[in-house]
PDB file of N, CA and C in Angstrom:
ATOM      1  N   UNK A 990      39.376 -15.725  -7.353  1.00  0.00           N
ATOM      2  CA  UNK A 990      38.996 -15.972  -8.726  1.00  0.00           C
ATOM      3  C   UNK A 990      38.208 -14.781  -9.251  1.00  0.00           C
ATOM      4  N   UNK A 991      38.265 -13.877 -10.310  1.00  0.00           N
ATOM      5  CA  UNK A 991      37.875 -12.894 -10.965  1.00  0.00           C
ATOM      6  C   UNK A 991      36.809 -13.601 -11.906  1.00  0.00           C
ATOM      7  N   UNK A 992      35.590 -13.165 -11.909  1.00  0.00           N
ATOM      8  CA  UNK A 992      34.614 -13.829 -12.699  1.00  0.00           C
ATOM      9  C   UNK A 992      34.767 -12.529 -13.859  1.00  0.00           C
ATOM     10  N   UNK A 993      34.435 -13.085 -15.262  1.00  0.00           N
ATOM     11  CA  UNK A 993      34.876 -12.195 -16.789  1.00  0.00           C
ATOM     12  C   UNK A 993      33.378 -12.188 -17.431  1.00  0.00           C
ATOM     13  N   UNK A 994      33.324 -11.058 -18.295  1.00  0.00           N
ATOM     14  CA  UNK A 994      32.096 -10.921 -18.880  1.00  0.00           C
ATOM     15  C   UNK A 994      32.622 -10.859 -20.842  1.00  0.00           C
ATOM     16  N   UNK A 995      31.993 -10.948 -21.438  1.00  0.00           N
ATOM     17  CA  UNK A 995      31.871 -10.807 -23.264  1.00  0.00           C
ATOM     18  C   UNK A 995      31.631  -9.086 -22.966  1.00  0.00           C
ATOM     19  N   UNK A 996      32.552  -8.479 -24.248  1.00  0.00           N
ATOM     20  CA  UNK A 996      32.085  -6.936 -24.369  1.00  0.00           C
ATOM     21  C   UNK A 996      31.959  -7.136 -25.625  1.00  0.00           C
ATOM     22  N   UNK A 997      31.433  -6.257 -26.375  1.00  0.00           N
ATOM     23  CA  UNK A 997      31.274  -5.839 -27.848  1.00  0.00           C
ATOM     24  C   UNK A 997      32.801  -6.607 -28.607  1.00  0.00           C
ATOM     25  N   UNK A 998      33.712  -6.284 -28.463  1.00  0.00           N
ATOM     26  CA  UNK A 998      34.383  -7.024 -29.109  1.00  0.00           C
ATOM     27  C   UNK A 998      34.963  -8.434 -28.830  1.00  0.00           C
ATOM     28  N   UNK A 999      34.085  -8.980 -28.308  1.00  0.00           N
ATOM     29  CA  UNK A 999      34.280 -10.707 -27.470  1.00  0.00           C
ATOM     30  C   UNK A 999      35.209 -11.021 -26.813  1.00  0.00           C
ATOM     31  N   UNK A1000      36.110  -9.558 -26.450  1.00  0.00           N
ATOM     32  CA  UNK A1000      37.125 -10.231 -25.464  1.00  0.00           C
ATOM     33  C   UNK A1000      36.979 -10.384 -23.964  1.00  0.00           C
ATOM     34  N   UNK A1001      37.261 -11.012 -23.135  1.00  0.00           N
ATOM     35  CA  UNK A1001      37.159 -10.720 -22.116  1.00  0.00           C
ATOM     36  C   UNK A1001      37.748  -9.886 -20.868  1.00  0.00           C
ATOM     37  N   UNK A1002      36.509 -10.011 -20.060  1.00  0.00           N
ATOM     38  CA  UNK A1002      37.296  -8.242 -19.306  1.00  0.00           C
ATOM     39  C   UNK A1002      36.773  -8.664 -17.847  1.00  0.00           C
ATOM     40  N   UNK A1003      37.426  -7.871 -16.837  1.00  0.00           N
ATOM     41  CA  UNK A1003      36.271  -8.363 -15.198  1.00  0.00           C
ATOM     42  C   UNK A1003      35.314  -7.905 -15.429  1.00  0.00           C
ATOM     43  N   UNK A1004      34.413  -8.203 -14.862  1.00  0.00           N
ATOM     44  CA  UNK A1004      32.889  -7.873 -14.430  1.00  0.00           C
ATOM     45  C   UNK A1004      33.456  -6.793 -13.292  1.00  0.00           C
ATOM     46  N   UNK A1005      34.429  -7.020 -12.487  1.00  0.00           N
ATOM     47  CA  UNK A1005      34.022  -5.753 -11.504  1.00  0.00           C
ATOM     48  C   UNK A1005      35.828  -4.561 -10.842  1.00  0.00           C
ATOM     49  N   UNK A1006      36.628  -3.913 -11.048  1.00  0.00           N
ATOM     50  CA  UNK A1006      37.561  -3.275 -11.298  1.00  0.00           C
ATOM     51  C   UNK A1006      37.939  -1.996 -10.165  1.00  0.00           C
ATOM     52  N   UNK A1007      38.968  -1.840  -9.739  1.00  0.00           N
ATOM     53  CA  UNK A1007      38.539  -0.523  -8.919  1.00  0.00           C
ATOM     54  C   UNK A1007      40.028   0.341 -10.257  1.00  0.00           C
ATOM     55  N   UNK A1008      39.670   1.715  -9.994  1.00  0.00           N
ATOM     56  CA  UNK A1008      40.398   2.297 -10.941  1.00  0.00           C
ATOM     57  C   UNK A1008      40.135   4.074  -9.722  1.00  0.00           C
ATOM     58  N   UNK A1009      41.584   4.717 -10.749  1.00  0.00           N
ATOM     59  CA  UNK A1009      42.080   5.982  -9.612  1.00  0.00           C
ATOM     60  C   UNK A1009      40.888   6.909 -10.465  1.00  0.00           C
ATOM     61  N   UNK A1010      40.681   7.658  -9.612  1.00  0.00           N
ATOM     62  CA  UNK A1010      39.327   9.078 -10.280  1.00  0.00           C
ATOM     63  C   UNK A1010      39.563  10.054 -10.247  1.00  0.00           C
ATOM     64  N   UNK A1011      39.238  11.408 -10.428  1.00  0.00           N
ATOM     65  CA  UNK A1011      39.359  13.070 -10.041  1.00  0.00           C
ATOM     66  C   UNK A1011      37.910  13.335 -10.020  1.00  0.00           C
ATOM     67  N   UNK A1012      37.701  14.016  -8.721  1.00  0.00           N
ATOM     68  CA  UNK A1012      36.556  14.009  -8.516  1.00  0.00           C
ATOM     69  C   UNK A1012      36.276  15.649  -8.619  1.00  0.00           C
ATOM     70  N   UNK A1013      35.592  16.787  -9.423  1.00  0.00           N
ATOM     71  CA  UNK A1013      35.544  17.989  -9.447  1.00  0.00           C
ATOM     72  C   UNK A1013      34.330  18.654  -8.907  1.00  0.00           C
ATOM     73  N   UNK A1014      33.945  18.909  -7.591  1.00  0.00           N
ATOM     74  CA  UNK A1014      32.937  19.932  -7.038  1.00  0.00           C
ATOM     75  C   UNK A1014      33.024  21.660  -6.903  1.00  0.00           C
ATOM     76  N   UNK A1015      32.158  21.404  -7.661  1.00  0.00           N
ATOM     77  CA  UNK A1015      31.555  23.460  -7.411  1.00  0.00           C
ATOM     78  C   UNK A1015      30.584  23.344  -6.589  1.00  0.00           C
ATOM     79  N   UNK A1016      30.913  24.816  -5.813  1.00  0.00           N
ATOM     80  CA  UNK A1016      29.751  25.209  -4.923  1.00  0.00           C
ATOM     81  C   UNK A1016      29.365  26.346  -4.997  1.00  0.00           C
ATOM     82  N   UNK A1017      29.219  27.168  -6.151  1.00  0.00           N
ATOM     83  CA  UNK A1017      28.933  28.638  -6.253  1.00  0.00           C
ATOM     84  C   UNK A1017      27.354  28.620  -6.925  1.00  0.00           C
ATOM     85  N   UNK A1018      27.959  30.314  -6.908  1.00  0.00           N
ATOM     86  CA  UNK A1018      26.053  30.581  -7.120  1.00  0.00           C
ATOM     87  C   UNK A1018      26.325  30.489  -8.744  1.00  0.00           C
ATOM     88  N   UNK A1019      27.078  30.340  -9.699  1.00  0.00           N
ATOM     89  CA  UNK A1019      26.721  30.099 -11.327  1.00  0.00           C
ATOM     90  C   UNK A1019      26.690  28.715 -11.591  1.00  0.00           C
ATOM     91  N   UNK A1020      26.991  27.580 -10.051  1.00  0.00           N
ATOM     92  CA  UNK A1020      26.820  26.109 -10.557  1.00  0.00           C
ATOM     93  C   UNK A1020      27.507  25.045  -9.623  1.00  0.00           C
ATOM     94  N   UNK A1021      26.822  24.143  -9.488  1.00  0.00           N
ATOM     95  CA  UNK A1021      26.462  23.704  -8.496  1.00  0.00           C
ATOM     96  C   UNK A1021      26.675  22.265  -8.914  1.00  0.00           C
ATOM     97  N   UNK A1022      27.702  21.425  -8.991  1.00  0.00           N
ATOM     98  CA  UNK A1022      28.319  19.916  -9.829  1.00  0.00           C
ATOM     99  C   UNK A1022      29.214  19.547  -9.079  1.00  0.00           C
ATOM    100  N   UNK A1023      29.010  18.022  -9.622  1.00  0.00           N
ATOM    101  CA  UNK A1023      30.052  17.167  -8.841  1.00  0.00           C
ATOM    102  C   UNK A1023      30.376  16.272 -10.787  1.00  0.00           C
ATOM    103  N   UNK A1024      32.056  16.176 -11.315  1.00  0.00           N
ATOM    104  CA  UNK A1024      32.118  15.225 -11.823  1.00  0.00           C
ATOM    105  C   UNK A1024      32.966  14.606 -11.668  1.00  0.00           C
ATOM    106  N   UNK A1025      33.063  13.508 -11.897  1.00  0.00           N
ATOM    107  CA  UNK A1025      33.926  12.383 -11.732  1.00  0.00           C
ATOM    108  C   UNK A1025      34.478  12.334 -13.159  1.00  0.00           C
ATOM    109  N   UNK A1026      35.787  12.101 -13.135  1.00  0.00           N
ATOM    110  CA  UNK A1026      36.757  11.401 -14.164  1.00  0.00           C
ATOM    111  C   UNK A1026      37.475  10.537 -14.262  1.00  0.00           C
ATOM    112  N   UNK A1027      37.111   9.340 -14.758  1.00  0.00           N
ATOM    113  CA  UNK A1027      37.996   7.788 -14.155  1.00  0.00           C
ATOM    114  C   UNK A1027      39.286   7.773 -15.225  1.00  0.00           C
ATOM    115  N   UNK A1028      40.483   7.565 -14.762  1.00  0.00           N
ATOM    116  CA  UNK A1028      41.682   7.408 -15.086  1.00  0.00           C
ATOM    117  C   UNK A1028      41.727   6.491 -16.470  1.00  0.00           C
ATOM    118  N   UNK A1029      42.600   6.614 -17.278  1.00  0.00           N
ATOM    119  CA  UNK A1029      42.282   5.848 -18.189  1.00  0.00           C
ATOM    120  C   UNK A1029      41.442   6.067 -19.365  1.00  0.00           C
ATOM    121  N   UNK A1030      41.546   5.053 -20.491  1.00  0.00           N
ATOM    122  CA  UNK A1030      40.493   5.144 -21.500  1.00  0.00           C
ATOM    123  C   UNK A1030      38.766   4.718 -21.023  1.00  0.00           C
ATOM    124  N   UNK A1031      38.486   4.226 -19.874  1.00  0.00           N
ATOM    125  CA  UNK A1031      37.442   3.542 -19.476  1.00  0.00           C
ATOM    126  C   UNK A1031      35.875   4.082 -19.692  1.00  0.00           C
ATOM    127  N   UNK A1032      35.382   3.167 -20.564  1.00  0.00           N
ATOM    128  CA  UNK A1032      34.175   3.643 -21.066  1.00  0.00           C
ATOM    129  C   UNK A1032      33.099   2.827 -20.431  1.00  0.00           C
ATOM    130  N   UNK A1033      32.432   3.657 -20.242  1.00  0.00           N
ATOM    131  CA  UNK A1033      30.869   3.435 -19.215  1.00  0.00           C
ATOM    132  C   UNK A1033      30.098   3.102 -20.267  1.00  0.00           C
ATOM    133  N   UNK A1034      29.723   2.276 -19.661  1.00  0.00           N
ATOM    134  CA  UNK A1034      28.154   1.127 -21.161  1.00  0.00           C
ATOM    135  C   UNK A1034      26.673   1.614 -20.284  1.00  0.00           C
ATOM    136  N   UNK A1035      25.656   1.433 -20.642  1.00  0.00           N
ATOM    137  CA  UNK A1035      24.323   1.282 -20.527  1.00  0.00           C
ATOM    138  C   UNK A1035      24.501   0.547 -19.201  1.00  0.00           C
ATOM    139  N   UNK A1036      23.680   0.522 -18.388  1.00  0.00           N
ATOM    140  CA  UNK A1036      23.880  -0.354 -16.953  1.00  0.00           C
ATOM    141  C   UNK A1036      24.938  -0.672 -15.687  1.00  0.00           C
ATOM    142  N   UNK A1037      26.013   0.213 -15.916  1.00  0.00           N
ATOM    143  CA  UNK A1037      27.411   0.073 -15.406  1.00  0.00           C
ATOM    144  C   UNK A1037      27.173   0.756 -14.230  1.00  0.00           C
ATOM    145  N   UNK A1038      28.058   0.284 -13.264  1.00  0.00           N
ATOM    146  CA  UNK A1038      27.834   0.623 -12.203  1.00  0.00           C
ATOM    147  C   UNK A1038      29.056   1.336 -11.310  1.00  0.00           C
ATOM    148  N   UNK A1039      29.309   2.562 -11.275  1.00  0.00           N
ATOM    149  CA  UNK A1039      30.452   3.188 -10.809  1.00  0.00           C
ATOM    150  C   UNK A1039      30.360   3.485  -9.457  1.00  0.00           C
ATOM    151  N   UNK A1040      31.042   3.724  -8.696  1.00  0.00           N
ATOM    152  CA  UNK A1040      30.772   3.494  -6.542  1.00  0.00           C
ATOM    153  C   UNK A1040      32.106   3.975  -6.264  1.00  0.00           C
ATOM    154  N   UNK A1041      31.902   5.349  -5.849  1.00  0.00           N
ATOM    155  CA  UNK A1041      33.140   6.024  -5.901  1.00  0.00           C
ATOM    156  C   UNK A1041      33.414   5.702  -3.931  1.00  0.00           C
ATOM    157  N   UNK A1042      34.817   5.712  -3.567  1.00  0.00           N
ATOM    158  CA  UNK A1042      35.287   4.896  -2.241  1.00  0.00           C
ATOM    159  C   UNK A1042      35.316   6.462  -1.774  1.00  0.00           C
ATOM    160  N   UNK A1043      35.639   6.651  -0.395  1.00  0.00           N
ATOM    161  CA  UNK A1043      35.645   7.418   0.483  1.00  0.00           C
ATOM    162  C   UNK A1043      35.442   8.592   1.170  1.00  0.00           C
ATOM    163  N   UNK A1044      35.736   9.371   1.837  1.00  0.00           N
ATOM    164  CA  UNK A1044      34.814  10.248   3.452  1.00  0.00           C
ATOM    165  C   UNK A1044      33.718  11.055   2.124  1.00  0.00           C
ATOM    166  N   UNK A1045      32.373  11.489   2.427  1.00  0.00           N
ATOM    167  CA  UNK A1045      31.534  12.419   1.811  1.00  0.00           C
ATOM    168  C   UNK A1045      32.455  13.784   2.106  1.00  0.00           C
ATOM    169  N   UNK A1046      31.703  14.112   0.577  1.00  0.00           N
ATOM    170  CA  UNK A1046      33.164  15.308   0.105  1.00  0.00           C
ATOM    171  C   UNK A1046      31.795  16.563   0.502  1.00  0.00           C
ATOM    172  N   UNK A1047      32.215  17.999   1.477  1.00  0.00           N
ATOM    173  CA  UNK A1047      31.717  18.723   1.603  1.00  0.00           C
ATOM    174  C   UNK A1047      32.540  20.307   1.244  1.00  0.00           C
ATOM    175  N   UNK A1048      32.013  20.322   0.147  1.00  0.00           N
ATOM    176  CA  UNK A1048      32.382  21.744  -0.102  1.00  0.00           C
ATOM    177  C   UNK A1048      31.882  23.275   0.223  1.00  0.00           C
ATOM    178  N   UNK A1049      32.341  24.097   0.954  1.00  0.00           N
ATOM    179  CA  UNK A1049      31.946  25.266   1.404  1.00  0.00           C
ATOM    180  C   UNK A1049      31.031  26.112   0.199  1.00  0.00           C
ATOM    181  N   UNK A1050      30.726  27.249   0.556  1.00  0.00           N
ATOM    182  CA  UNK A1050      29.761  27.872  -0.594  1.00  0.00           C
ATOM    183  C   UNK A1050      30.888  28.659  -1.138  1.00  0.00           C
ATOM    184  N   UNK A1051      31.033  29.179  -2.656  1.00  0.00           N
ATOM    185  CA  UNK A1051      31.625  29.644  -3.044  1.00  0.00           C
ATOM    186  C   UNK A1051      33.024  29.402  -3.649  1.00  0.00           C
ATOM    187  N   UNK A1052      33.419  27.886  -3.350  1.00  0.00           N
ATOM    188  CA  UNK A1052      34.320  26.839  -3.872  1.00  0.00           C
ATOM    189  C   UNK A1052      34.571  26.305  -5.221  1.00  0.00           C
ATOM    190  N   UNK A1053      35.435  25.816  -5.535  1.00  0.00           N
ATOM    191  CA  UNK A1053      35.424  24.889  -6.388  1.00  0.00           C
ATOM    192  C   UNK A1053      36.837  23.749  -6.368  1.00  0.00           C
ATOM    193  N   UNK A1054      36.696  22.392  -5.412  1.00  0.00           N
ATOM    194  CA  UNK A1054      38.117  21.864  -4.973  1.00  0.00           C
ATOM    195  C   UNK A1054      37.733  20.587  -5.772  1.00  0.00           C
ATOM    196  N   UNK A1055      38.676  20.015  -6.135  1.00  0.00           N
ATOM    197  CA  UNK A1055      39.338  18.777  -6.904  1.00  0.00           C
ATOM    198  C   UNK A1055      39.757  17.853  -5.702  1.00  0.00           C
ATOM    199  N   UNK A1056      39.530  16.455  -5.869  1.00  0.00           N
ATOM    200  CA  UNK A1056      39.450  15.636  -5.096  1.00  0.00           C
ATOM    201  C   UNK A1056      40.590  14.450  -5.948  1.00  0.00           C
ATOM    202  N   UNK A1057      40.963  13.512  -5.473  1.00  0.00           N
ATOM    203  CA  UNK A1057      40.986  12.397  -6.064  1.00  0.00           C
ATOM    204  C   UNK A1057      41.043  10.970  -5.069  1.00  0.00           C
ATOM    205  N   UNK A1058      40.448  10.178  -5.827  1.00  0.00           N
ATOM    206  CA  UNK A1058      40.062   9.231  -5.025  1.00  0.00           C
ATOM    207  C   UNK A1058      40.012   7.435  -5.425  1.00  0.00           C
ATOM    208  N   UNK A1059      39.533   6.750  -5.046  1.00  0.00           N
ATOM    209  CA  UNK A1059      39.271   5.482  -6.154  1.00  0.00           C
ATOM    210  C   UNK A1059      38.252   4.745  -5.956  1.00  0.00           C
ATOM    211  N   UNK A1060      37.443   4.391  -7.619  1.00  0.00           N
ATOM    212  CA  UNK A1060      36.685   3.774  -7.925  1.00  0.00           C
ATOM    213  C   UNK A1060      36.449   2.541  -8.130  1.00  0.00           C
ATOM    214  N   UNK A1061      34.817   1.836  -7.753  1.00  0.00           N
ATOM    215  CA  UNK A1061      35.272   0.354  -8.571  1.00  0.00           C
ATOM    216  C   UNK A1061      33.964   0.547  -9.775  1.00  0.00           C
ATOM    217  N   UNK A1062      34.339  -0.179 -10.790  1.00  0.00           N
ATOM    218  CA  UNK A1062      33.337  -0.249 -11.811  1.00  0.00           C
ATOM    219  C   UNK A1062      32.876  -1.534 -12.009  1.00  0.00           C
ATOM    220  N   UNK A1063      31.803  -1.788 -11.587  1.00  0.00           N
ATOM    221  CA  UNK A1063      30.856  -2.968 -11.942  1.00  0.00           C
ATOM    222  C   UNK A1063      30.013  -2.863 -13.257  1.00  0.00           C
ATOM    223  N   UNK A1064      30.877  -3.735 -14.506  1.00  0.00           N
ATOM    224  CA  UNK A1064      30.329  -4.108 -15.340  1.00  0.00           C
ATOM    225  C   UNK A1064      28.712  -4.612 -15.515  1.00  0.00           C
ATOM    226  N   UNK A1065      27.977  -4.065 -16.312  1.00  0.00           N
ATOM    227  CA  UNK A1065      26.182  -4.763 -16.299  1.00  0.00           C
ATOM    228  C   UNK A1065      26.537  -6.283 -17.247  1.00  0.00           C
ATOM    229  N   UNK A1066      25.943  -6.858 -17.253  1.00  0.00           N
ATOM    230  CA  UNK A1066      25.786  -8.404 -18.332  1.00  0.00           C
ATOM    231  C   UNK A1066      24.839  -7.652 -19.640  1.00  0.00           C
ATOM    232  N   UNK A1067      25.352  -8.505 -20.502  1.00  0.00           N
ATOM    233  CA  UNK A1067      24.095  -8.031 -21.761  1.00  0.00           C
ATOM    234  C   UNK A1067      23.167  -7.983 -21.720  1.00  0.00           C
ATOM    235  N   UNK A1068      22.472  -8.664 -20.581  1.00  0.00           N
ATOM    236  CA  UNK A1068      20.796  -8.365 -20.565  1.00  0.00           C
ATOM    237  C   UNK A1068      20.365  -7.055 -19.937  1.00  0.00           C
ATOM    238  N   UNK A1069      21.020  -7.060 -18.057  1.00  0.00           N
ATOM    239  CA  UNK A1069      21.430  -5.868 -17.870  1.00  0.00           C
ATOM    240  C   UNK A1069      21.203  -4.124 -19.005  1.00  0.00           C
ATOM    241  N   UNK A1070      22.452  -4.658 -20.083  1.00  0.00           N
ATOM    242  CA  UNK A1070      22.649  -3.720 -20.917  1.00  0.00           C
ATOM    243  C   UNK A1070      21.417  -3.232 -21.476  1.00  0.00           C
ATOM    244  N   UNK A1071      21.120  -3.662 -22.052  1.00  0.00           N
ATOM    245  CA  UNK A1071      19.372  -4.172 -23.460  1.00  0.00           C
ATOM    246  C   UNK A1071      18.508  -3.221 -22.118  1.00  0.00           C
ATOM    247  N   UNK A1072      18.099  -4.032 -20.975  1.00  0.00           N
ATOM    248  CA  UNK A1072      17.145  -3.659 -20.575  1.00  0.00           C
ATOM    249  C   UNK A1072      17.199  -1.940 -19.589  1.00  0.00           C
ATOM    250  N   UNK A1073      18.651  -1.547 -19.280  1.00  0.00           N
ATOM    251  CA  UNK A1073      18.535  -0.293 -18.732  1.00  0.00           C
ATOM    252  C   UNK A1073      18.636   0.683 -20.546  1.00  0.00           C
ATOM    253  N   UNK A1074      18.709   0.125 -22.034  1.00  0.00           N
ATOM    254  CA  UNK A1074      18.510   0.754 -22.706  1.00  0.00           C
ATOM    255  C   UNK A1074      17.069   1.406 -23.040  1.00  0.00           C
ATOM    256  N   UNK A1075      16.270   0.019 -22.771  1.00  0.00           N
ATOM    257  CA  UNK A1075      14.755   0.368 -22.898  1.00  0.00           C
ATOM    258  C   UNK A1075      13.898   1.011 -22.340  1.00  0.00           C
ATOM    259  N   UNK A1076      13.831   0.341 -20.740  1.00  0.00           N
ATOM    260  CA  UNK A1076      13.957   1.512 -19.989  1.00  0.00           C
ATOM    261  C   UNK A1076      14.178   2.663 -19.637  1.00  0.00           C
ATOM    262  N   UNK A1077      15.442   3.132 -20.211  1.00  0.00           N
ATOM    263  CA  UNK A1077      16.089   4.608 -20.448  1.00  0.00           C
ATOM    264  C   UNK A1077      15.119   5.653 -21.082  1.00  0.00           C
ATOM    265  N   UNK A1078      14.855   4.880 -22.262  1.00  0.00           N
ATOM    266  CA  UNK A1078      13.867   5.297 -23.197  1.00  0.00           C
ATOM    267  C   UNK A1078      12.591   5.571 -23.170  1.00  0.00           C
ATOM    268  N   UNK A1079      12.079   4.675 -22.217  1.00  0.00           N
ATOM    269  CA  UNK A1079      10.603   5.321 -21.888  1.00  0.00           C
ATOM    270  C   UNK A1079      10.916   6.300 -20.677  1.00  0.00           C
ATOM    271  N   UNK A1080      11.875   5.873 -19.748  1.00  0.00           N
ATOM    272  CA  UNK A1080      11.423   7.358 -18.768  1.00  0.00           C
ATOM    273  C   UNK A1080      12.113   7.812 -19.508  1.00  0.00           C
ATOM    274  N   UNK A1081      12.890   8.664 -20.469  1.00  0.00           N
ATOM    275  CA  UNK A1081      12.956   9.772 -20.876  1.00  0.00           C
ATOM    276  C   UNK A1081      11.335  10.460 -21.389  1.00  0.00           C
ATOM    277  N   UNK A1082      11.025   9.344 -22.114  1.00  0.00           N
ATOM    278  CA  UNK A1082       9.640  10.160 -22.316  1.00  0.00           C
ATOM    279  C   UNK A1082       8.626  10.797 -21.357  1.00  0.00           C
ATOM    280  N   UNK A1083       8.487   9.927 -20.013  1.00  0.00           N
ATOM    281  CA  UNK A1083       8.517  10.912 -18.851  1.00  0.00           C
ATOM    282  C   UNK A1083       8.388  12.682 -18.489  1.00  0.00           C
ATOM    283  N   UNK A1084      10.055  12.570 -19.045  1.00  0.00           N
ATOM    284  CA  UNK A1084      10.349  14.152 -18.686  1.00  0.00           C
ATOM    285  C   UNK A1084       9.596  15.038 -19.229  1.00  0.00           C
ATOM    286  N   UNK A1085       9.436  14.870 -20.329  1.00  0.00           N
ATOM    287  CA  UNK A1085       8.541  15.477 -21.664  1.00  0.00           C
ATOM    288  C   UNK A1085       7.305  15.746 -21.440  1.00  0.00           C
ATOM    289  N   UNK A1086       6.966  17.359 -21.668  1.00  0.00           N
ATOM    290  CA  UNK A1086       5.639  17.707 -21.178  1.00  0.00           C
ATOM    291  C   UNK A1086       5.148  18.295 -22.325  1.00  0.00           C
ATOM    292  N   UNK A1087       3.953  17.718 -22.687  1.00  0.00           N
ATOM    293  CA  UNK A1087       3.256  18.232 -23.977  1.00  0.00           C
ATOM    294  C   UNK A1087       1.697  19.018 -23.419  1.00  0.00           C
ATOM    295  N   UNK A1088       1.465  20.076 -23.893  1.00  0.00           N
ATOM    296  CA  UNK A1088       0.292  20.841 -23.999  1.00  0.00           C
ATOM    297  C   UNK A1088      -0.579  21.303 -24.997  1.00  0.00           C
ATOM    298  N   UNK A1089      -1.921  20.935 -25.135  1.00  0.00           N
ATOM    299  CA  UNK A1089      -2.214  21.182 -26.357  1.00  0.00           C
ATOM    300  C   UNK A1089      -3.465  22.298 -26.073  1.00  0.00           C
ATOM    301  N   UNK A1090      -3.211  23.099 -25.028  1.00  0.00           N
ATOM    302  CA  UNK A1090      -4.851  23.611 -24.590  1.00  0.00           C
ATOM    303  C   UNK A1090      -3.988  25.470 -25.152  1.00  0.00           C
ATOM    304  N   UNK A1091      -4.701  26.267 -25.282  1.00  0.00           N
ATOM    305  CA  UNK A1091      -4.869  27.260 -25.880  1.00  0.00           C
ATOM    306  C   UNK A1091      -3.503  28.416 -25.315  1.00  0.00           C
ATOM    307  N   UNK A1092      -3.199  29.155 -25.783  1.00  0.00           N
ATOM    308  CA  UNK A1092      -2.152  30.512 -24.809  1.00  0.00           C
ATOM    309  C   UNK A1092      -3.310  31.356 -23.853  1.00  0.00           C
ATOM    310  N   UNK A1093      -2.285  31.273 -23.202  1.00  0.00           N
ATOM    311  CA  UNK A1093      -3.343  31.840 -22.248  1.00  0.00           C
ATOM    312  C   UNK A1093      -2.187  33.350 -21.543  1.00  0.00           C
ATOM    313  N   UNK A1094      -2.813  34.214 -21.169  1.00  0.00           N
ATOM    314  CA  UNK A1094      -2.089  35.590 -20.746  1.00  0.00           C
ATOM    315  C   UNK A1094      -2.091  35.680 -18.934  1.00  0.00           C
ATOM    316  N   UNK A1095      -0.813  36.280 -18.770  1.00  0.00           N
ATOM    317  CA  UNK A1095      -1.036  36.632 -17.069  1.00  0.00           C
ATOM    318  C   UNK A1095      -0.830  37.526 -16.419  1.00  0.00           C
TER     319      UNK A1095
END
């Protein structure tokens, strides 16, 4: 039995999905990333939970190899949603470093 969640447009959808990915790692000295691209139109909400399946991908120095693989996406619930929005929002403020003390020379 597939348990279904409400999305923005009230239809229903699974709560939890596996879907095919491309997974893109660099390993050089101008940059240093891993992204994932899930197949499909599939749009990631506030709280969603993506868990990419299989072996840890190790790329040599000086690389850049393409993977593909498959994902499952675990839908958040609306509360879920709301509350990793709010949250979001104060630790961003976090990052943010304010100084108000004088220039100083070195």
């Amino acid at each position: 039995m597939t348990d279904y969640t409400m999305t923005d447009t009230r239809m229903a959808e699974p709560k939890q999905f596996d879907v095919g990915c491309t997974i893109e790692v660099s390993h050089t000295f101008e940059s240093l990333h891993a992204h994932v691209t899930l197949d499909g139109d599939i749009k990631i909400r506030p709280g969603d939970e993506v868990v990419v399946h299989g072996e840890p991908i190790k790329v040599p120095y000086g690389e850049v190899q393409t993977f593909r693989r498959v994902a499952t996406v675990k839908r958040a619930g609306w509360l879920e949603q709301i509350w990793t929005k709010i949250s979001g929002r104060a630790e961003f403020m976090e990052l943010l470093e304010f100084s108000f003390s004088e220039r100083m020379k070195l």
